[in-house]
mmCIF file of C-alpha atoms in Angstrom:
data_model
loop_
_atom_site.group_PDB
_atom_site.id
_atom_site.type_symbol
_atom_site.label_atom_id
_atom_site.label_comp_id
_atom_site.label_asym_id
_atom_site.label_seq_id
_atom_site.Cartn_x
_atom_site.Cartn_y
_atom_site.Cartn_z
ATOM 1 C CA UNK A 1 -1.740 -10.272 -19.111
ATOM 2 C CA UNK A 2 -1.232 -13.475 -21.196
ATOM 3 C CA UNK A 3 -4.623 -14.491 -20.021
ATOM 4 C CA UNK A 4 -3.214 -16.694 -16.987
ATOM 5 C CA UNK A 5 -4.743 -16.171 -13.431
ATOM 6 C CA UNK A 6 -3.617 -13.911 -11.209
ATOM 7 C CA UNK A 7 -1.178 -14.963 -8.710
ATOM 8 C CA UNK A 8 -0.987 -12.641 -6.061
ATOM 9 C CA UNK A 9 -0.965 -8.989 -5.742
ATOM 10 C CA UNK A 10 2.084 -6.736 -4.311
ATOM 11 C CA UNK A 11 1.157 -4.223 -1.838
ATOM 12 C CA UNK A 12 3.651 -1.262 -1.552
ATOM 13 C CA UNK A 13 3.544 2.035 0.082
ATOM 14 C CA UNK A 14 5.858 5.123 0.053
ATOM 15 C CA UNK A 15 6.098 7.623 2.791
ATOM 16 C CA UNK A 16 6.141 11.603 2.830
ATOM 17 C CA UNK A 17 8.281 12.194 5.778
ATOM 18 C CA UNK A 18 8.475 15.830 6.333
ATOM 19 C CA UNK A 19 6.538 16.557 2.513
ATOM 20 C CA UNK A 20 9.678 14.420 0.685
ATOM 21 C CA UNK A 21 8.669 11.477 -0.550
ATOM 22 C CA UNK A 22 10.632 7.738 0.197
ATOM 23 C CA UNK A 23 11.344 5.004 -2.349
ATOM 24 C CA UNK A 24 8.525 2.599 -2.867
ATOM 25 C CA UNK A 25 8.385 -0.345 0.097
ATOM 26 C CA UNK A 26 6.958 -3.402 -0.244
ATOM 27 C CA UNK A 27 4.794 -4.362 2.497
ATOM 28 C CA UNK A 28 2.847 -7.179 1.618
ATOM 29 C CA UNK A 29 1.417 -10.113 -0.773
ATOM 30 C CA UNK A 30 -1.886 -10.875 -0.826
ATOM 31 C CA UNK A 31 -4.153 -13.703 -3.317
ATOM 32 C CA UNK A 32 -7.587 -11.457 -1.966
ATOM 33 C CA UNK A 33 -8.537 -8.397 -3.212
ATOM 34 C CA UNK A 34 -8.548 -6.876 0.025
ATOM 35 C CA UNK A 35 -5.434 -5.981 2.389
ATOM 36 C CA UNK A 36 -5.203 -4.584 5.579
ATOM 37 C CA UNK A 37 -2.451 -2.701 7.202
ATOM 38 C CA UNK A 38 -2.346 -3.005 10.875
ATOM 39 C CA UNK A 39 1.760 -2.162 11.869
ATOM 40 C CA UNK A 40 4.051 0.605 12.018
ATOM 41 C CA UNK A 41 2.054 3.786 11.604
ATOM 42 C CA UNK A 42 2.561 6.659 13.378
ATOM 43 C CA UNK A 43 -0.726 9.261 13.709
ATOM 44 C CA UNK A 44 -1.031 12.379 11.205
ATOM 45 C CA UNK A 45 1.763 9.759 8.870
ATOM 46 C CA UNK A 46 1.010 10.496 4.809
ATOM 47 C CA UNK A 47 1.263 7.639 2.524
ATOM 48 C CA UNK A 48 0.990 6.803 -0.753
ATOM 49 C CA UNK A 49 0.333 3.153 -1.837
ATOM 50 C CA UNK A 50 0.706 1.429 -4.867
ATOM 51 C CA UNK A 51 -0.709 -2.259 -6.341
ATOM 52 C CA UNK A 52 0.654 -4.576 -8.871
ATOM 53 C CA UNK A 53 -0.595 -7.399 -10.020
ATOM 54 C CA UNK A 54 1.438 -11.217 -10.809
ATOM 55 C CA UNK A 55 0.689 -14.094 -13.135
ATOM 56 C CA UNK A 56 2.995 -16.377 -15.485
ATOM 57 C CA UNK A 57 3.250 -13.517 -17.825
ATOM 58 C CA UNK A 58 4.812 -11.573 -15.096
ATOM 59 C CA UNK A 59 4.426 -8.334 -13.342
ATOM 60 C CA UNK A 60 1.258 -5.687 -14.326
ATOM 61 C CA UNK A 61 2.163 -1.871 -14.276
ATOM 62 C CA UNK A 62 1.472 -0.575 -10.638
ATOM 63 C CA UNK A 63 -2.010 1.145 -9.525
ATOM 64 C CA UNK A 64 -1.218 3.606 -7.323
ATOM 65 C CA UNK A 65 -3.546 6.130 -5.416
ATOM 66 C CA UNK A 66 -4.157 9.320 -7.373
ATOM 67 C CA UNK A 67 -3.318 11.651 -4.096
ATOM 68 C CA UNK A 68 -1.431 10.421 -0.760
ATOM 69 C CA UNK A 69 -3.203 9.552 1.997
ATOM 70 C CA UNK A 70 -3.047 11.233 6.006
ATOM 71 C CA UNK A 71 -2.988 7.923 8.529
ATOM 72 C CA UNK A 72 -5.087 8.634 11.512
ATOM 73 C CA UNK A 73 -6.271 6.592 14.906
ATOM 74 C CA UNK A 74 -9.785 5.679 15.082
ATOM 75 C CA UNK A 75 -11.082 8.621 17.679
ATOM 76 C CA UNK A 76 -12.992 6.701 20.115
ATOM 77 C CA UNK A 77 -16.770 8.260 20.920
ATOM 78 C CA UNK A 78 -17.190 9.517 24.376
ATOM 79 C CA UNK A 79 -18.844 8.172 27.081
#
């Protein structure tokens, strides 16, 4: 890592359409070490998301989630 701070962080995300898997697509930058996607998901849609990490030495190797992950709307309680 060169020992420099960390920049930002690249958020990317790759979708399973119909079980095949898409290309990686970035969809955000963030200097936290939180991030919260709030556009473009469909119910029951299966991601997979990925992190990488940015300094002046560059680019880190991405994290990425061991298994994808089903999207869901929060069910609302009755009453």
């Amino acid at each position: 890592d060169g020992g420099s701070k960390i920049k930002r962080y690249i958020m990317e995300r790759k979708d399973f359409k119909s079980g095949v898997p898409s290309e990686w697509y970035r969809v955000g930058f963030t200097t936290d070490t939180s991030f919260k996607l709030t556009e473009f998901f469909v119910d029951e849609s299966v991601f997979s998301f990925r992190v990488i990490a940015e300094n002046e030495a560059g680019k880190s190797n991405p994290l990425e989630t061991q298994h994808p992950i089903r999207l869901e709307r929060k069910k609302k309680a009755p009453g």
